[in-house]
């Protein structure tokens, strides 16, 4: 009767098992430092341009859209407050994670998936390395380390975007007032939320990408399927998780 | 080469006992039983999807059987933990059907991979380069160390795969369809290398193949070190046995003479008659 539930449940079980093994493997040898640095470079440095662009324009667009509403209340001096709160709590973490999901979760799924269908994963196991330690662990650690940093950068660049629009395009406020209100608006739990989110997203993004890669079957066609599924599932998880984490923080 | 003498039987290197794989209607292997003794050569024939690759992957612990027992080097490995499998696998060399070369690594790094990663081997790091070079010379690809797998032809990649399989000088060698998709000339070169790999060190060899010629080369020739060529072997001196699979079941298991004499229409399709 619940036959249709069988395969998603089995897949989720497999995801949990992979996650468990990867996380339990973090403190254990072997470490494969080279792979870790390659992944950090790929995810961190590789994502810089796209994160800077999205960050800048999301801050800019927020200042732009808020300007009319603020003008009707005569509260244009508050533009810094609004831009900084929305960026740090929500837009920075979510947009950065979505970019990394699009670039790296799908990239991990296609890379590991191609290795799976060309029997490189089997070869790895046969030749003495555990693919969870060699492939999944470096990706997990690299993403968990790099995504919060990228988010901080996106937040900062976003504030610059908001400042440019608010002060130089629309002349809503002075630069000093903008930065002061932006800084004052932030409380500890905003910053905590803004850092917990990317950390949690990073774990999910990397594990989802690796999971779909490891589960790939059916040749090159299967790799394409795994890639899309990884990106879709990773992106949806980000949007759902940001709500869940936000809910936890508001009830604290 | 210490194979079965007249008195005394060589130890079992690999054995399957009533092994099944897959559940219910999707069972891919049914009650497979056979054994391979030290110094023997086993040739596995069978139509596409008859379960040949599955047998090799089960023997390496890459998949787990649903029923039955598997022995490797006289040890029951059916329920072995992955950690212990790594020790068992370091005694086996394998060439995968799809090659399984790491395309992000150079040829040298590919061949060095088992030397550096098989924990049980403890291979001294300063000797890795020489051993890799030697192994690539063996397959006549000594000049490709710096290249990447994507820069080589299909036949060359297969040869690199062989170099990687033999580089650790394993006791047991598994080859999955080494000549599939190659022209007859390259296929014969590859087969000559496999015979050489078997006879130079007396490794037990298991080979999956579609081509009856491949089996015949392994059964009827041996490598002569003096002249560096293949020469006809004395009757049954290669200790070759055949396993023919049909839809996941054993259709034939026996010596090379029995294989040649078989009247089964499915089995004869894999023989040269
Ligand atoms: N990991 C697996 N889990 C379940 N079934 C599998 C798995 N791998 C292969 N099979 C199934 O087992 C059957 C035998 O597959 P196998 O790869 O052993 O065929 P083969 O004899 O090597 O064929 P070919 O000559 O085409 O390589 C196929 O029907 C395949 O779908
Ligand atoms: Mg096969």
CSV table of N, CA, C and O in Angstrom, one decimal, chain A residues 21 32 115 117-120 122-130 134, chain B residues 57 61-62 82 86 89 96-98 100-103 113 117-118 164:
chain,number,residue,atom,x,y,z
A,21,UNK,N,28.5,8.6,8.5
A,21,UNK,CA,29.9,8.1,8.3
A,21,UNK,C,30.8,9.3,8.1
A,21,UNK,O,31.9,9.3,8.6
A,32,UNK,N,43.9,13.5,4.1
A,32,UNK,CA,43.8,14.0,2.7
A,32,UNK,C,43.8,15.5,2.6
A,32,UNK,O,42.8,16.1,2.1
A,115,UNK,N,32.5,9.6,-11.5
A,115,UNK,CA,33.4,8.6,-11.0
A,115,UNK,C,32.7,7.3,-10.7
A,115,UNK,O,33.2,6.3,-10.9
A,117,UNK,N,29.9,6.1,-12.2
A,117,UNK,CA,29.6,5.3,-13.4
A,117,UNK,C,30.8,4.8,-14.2
A,117,UNK,O,30.7,3.8,-15.0
A,118,UNK,N,31.9,5.4,-14.0
A,118,UNK,CA,33.1,4.9,-14.7
A,118,UNK,C,33.9,4.0,-13.7
A,118,UNK,O,35.1,3.7,-14.0
A,119,UNK,N,33.3,3.5,-12.7
A,119,UNK,CA,33.9,2.6,-11.7
A,119,UNK,C,35.1,3.1,-11.0
A,119,UNK,O,35.9,2.4,-10.4
A,120,UNK,N,35.2,4.5,-11.0
A,120,UNK,CA,36.4,5.0,-10.2
A,120,UNK,C,36.2,4.9,-8.7
A,120,UNK,O,37.1,4.8,-7.9
A,122,UNK,N,34.5,2.4,-7.3
A,122,UNK,CA,34.9,1.0,-7.0
A,122,UNK,C,36.4,0.8,-6.9
A,122,UNK,O,36.9,0.1,-6.1
A,123,UNK,N,37.0,1.4,-7.9
A,123,UNK,CA,38.5,1.3,-8.0
A,123,UNK,C,39.1,1.9,-6.7
A,123,UNK,O,40.1,1.3,-6.2
A,124,UNK,N,38.6,3.0,-6.3
A,124,UNK,CA,39.1,3.6,-5.1
A,124,UNK,C,39.0,2.7,-3.9
A,124,UNK,O,40.0,2.5,-3.1
A,125,UNK,N,37.9,2.0,-3.7
A,125,UNK,CA,37.7,1.1,-2.6
A,125,UNK,C,38.6,-0.1,-2.8
A,125,UNK,O,39.3,-0.6,-1.9
A,126,UNK,N,38.7,-0.6,-4.1
A,126,UNK,CA,39.6,-1.8,-4.3
A,126,UNK,C,41.0,-1.5,-4.1
A,126,UNK,O,41.8,-2.4,-3.8
A,127,UNK,N,41.4,-0.2,-4.3
A,127,UNK,CA,42.9,0.1,-4.2
A,127,UNK,C,43.2,0.7,-2.8
A,127,UNK,O,44.3,1.3,-2.7
A,128,UNK,N,42.3,0.6,-1.9
A,128,UNK,CA,42.7,0.9,-0.5
A,128,UNK,C,42.3,2.2,0.1
A,128,UNK,O,42.8,2.7,1.1
A,129,UNK,N,41.4,3.0,-0.6
A,129,UNK,CA,40.9,4.2,0.0
A,129,UNK,C,39.4,4.2,0.2
A,129,UNK,O,38.7,3.6,-0.7
A,130,UNK,N,38.9,4.7,1.3
A,130,UNK,CA,37.5,4.8,1.5
A,130,UNK,C,36.9,6.1,0.9
A,130,UNK,O,37.3,7.2,1.3
A,134,UNK,N,37.9,10.1,1.5
A,134,UNK,CA,38.6,10.7,0.4
A,134,UNK,C,37.8,11.7,-0.4
A,134,UNK,O,38.4,12.8,-0.8
B,57,UNK,N,32.9,-8.2,-8.3
B,57,UNK,CA,32.6,-7.2,-7.3
B,57,UNK,C,32.3,-7.8,-5.9
B,57,UNK,O,32.7,-7.3,-4.9
B,61,UNK,N,34.4,-7.6,-2.3
B,61,UNK,CA,33.7,-7.0,-1.2
B,61,UNK,C,33.1,-5.6,-1.5
B,61,UNK,O,32.7,-4.9,-0.6
B,62,UNK,N,33.0,-5.3,-2.8
B,62,UNK,CA,32.4,-4.0,-3.2
B,62,UNK,C,30.9,-4.1,-3.1
B,62,UNK,O,30.2,-3.1,-3.0
B,82,UNK,N,34.1,-3.4,6.5
B,82,UNK,CA,34.9,-2.7,5.4
B,82,UNK,C,36.3,-2.5,5.8
B,82,UNK,O,37.2,-2.5,4.9
B,86,UNK,N,39.8,-3.8,3.5
B,86,UNK,CA,41.0,-3.1,2.9
B,86,UNK,C,42.2,-4.0,2.9
B,86,UNK,O,43.0,-3.9,2.0
B,89,UNK,N,41.8,-6.7,0.2
B,89,UNK,CA,42.0,-6.2,-1.1
B,89,UNK,C,43.4,-5.8,-1.5
B,89,UNK,O,43.7,-5.8,-2.7
B,96,UNK,N,39.1,-3.0,-14.0
B,96,UNK,CA,37.7,-2.9,-14.1
B,96,UNK,C,37.2,-2.8,-15.5
B,96,UNK,O,38.0,-2.4,-16.4
B,97,UNK,N,36.0,-3.2,-15.8
B,97,UNK,CA,35.4,-3.2,-17.1
B,97,UNK,C,35.5,-1.8,-17.7
B,97,UNK,O,35.9,-1.6,-18.9
B,98,UNK,N,35.1,-0.8,-16.9
B,98,UNK,CA,35.1,0.6,-17.4
B,98,UNK,C,36.5,1.2,-17.2
B,98,UNK,O,36.7,2.5,-17.4
B,100,UNK,N,38.2,2.3,-14.7
B,100,UNK,CA,38.3,2.8,-13.4
B,100,UNK,C,39.6,3.6,-13.1
B,100,UNK,O,40.0,3.8,-12.0
B,101,UNK,N,40.2,4.1,-14.2
B,101,UNK,CA,41.3,5.0,-14.0
B,101,UNK,C,40.8,6.4,-13.4
B,101,UNK,O,39.8,6.8,-13.9
B,102,UNK,N,41.6,7.0,-12.5
B,102,UNK,CA,41.2,8.3,-12.0
B,102,UNK,C,41.5,9.3,-13.0
B,102,UNK,O,42.7,9.6,-13.2
B,103,UNK,N,40.5,10.0,-13.5
B,103,UNK,CA,40.9,10.9,-14.6
B,103,UNK,C,41.4,12.3,-14.1
B,103,UNK,O,41.8,13.1,-14.9
B,113,UNK,N,48.9,4.8,-7.2
B,113,UNK,CA,47.8,4.8,-6.2
B,113,UNK,C,47.8,3.6,-5.3
B,113,UNK,O,47.8,3.8,-4.0
B,117,UNK,N,48.4,3.7,-1.2
B,117,UNK,CA,47.2,3.7,-0.4
B,117,UNK,C,46.8,2.3,0.2
B,117,UNK,O,46.0,2.3,1.1
B,118,UNK,N,47.4,1.2,-0.4
B,118,UNK,CA,47.1,-0.1,0.3
B,118,UNK,C,47.9,-0.1,1.6
B,118,UNK,O,49.1,-0.2,1.6
B,164,UNK,N,48.4,-0.9,-13.4
B,164,UNK,CA,48.0,-0.6,-12.0
B,164,UNK,C,47.6,-1.9,-11.3
B,164,UNK,O,47.8,-2.0,-10.0
